[in-house]
Each structure stands twice: as C-alpha cells, then as structure tokens.
mmCIF file of C-alpha atoms in Angstrom:
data_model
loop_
_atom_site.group_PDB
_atom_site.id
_atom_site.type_symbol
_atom_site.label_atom_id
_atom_site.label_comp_id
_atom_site.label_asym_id
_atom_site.label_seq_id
_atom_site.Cartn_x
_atom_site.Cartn_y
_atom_site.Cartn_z
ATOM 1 C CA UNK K 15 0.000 0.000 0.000
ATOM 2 C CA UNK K 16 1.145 3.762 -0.356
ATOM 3 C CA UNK K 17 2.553 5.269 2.593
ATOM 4 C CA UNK K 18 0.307 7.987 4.188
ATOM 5 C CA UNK K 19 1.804 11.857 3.909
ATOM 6 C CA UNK K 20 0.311 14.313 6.456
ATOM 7 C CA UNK K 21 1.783 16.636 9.233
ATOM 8 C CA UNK K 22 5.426 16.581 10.413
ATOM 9 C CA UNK K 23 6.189 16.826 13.767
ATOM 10 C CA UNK K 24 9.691 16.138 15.521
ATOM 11 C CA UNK K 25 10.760 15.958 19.213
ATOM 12 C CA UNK K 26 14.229 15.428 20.516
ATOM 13 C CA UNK K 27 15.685 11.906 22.159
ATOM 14 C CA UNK K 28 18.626 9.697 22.450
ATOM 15 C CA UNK K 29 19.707 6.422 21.387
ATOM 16 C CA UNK K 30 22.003 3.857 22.909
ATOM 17 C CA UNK K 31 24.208 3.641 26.012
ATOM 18 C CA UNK K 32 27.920 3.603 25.336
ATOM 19 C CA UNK K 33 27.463 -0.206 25.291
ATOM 20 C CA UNK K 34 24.800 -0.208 22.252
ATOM 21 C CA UNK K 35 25.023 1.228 19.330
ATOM 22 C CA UNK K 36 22.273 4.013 18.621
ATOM 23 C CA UNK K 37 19.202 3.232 16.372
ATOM 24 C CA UNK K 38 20.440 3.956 12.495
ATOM 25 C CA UNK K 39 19.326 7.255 11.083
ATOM 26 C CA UNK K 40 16.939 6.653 8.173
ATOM 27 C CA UNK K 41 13.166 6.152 8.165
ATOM 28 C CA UNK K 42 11.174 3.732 10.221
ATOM 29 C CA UNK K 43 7.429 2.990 10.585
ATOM 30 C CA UNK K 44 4.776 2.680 13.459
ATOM 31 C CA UNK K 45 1.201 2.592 14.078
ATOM 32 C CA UNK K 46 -1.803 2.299 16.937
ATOM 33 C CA UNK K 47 -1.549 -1.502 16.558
ATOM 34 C CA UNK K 48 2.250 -0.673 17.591
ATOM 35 C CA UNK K 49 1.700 0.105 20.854
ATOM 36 C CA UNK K 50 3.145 -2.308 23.942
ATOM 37 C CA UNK K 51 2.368 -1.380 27.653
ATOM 38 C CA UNK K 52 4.903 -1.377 30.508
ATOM 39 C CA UNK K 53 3.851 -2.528 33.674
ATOM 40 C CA UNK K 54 6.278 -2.828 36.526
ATOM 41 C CA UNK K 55 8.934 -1.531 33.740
ATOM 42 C CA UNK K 56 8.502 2.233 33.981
ATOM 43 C CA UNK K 57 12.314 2.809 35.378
ATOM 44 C CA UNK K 58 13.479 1.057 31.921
ATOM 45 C CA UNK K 59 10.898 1.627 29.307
ATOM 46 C CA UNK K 60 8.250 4.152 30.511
ATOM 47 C CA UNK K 61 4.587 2.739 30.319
ATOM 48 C CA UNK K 62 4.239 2.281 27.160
ATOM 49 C CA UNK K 63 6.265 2.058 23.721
ATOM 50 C CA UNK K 64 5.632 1.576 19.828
ATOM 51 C CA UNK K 65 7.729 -0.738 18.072
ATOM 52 C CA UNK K 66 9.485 0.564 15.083
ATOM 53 C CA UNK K 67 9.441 -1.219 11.971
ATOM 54 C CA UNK K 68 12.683 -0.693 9.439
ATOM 55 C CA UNK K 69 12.070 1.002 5.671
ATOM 56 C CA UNK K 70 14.057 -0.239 2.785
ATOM 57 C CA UNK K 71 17.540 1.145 3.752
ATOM 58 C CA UNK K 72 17.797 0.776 7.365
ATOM 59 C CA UNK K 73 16.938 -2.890 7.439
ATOM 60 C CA UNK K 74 20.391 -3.687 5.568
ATOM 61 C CA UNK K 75 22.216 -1.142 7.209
ATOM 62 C CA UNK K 76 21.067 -2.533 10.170
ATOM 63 C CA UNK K 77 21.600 -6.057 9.703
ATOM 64 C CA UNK K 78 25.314 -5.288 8.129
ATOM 65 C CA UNK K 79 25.967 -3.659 11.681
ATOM 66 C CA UNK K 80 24.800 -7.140 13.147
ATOM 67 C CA UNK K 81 21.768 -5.707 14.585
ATOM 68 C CA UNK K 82 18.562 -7.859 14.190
ATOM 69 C CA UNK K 83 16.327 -4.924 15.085
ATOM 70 C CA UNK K 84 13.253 -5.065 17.818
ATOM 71 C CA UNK K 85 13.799 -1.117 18.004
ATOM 72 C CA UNK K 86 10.849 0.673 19.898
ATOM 73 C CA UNK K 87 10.099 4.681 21.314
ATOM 74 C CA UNK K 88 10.105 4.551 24.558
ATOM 75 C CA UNK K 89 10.160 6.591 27.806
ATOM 76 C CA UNK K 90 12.066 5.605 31.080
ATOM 77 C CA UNK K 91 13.614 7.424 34.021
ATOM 78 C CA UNK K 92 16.998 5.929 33.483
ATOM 79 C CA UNK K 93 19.378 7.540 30.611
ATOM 80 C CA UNK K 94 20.151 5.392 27.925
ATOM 81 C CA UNK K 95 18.781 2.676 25.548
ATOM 82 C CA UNK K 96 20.206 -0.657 23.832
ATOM 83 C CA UNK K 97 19.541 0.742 20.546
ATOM 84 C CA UNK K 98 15.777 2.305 20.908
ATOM 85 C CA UNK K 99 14.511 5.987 20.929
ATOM 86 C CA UNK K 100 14.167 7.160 24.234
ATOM 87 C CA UNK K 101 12.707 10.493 24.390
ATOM 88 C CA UNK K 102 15.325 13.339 26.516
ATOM 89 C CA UNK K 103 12.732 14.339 29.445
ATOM 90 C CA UNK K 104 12.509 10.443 30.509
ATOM 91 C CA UNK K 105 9.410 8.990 31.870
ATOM 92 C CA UNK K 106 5.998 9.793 31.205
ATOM 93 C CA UNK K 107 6.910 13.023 29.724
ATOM 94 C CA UNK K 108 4.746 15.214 27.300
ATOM 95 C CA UNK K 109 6.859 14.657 24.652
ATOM 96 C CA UNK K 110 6.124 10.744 24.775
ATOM 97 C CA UNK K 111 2.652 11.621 25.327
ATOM 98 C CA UNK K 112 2.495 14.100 22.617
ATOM 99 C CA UNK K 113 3.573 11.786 20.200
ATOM 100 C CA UNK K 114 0.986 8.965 21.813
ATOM 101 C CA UNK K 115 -1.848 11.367 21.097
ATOM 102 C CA UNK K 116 -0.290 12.305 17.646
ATOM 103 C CA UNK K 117 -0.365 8.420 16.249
ATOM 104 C CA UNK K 118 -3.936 7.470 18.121
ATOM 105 C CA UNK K 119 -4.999 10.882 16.275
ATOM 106 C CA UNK K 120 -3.940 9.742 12.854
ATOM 107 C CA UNK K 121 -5.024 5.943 13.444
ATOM 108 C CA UNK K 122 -2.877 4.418 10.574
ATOM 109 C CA UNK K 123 0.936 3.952 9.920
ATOM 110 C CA UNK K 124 2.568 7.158 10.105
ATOM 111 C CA UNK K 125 6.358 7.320 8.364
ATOM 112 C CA UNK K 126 9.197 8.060 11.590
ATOM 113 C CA UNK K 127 12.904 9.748 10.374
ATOM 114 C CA UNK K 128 15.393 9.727 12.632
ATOM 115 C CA UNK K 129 18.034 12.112 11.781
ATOM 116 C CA UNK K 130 21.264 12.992 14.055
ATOM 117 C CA UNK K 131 21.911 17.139 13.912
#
C-alpha cells in the first residue's frame, strides 16, 4: 500500500548507552496496533512504547551492523537505551505523550525519520 503523507512533527531523544550502538538514522514505521504497555517496567521503558518497523535502507544497514532490530520509542527514568529511541525528558513526559496522542490521532501507519543534527 502507499505510505500515508500528512503533518510533520519532531521531538528530541537519544539512542544507545555507550554499550549499544544508537538506532540507524533513516526512516522507520509505526502505528496504533504498535503500541506495547509497561507494567512494573517504567524505570526502563516508561509505560508504554511503539515498536518501530525498518524502511528499505535501514533494514540492511542494520543487519550489516549485526543488529537484528526489535527497536521501539520509549520513555524511562533511566538515561540510555540498547539501541531504541528514548525520548530526553525520561518517563511519562509530554513529549512521549504528545507523540501517543499524535499516532492514536492519525489511526494508521505514520512514516518516523530519525536524523542525528
């Protein structure tokens, strides 16, 4: 199917640890169905996520960096990830919920770029 087009929105975050490797710039995918709750996990993940889903040129790029992906945004109120998008003000922040509200607004796949500046 074609990939929806609509409003752009972007928030800040990190990716990986110092042990892992950060998430590969390019363009990912998530949707409603995406979304995975949290309980008893908020120090780690927040309480809830959305898994990502790889385009056409991160899944090689990924897999040539011997990453088998399972990337997600996520919360948390510890710094750092093993590869995911954690959003900067950790937790249930308004950013994470902001971008919650955004995806349940648009109720379909919406297109994710992560870019480094």
């Amino acid at each position: 199917g074609s990939r929806p087009t609509g409003e752009t929105r972007s928030w800040p975050g990190n990716s990986g640890n110092g042990v892992f490797e950060p998430i590969t710039s390019g363009t990912y995918y998530t949707s409603p169905r995406d979304k995975e709750r949290h309980p008893g996990e908020y120090d780690t993940w927040g309480p809830f996520s959305y898994r990502l889903h790889e385009g056409l040129t991160t899944r090689p790029i990924n897999r040539l960096l011997g990453r088998s992906g399972g990337f997600h945004f996520h919360g948390g109120t510890s710094f750092g990830t093993a590869g995911c998008i954690e959003f900067t003000d950790f937790g249930e922040s308004n950013d994470l919920l902001e971008f919650d509200e955004l995806i349940r607004n648009y109720g379909q796949e919406i297109r994710v770029q992560v870019d480094y500046k």
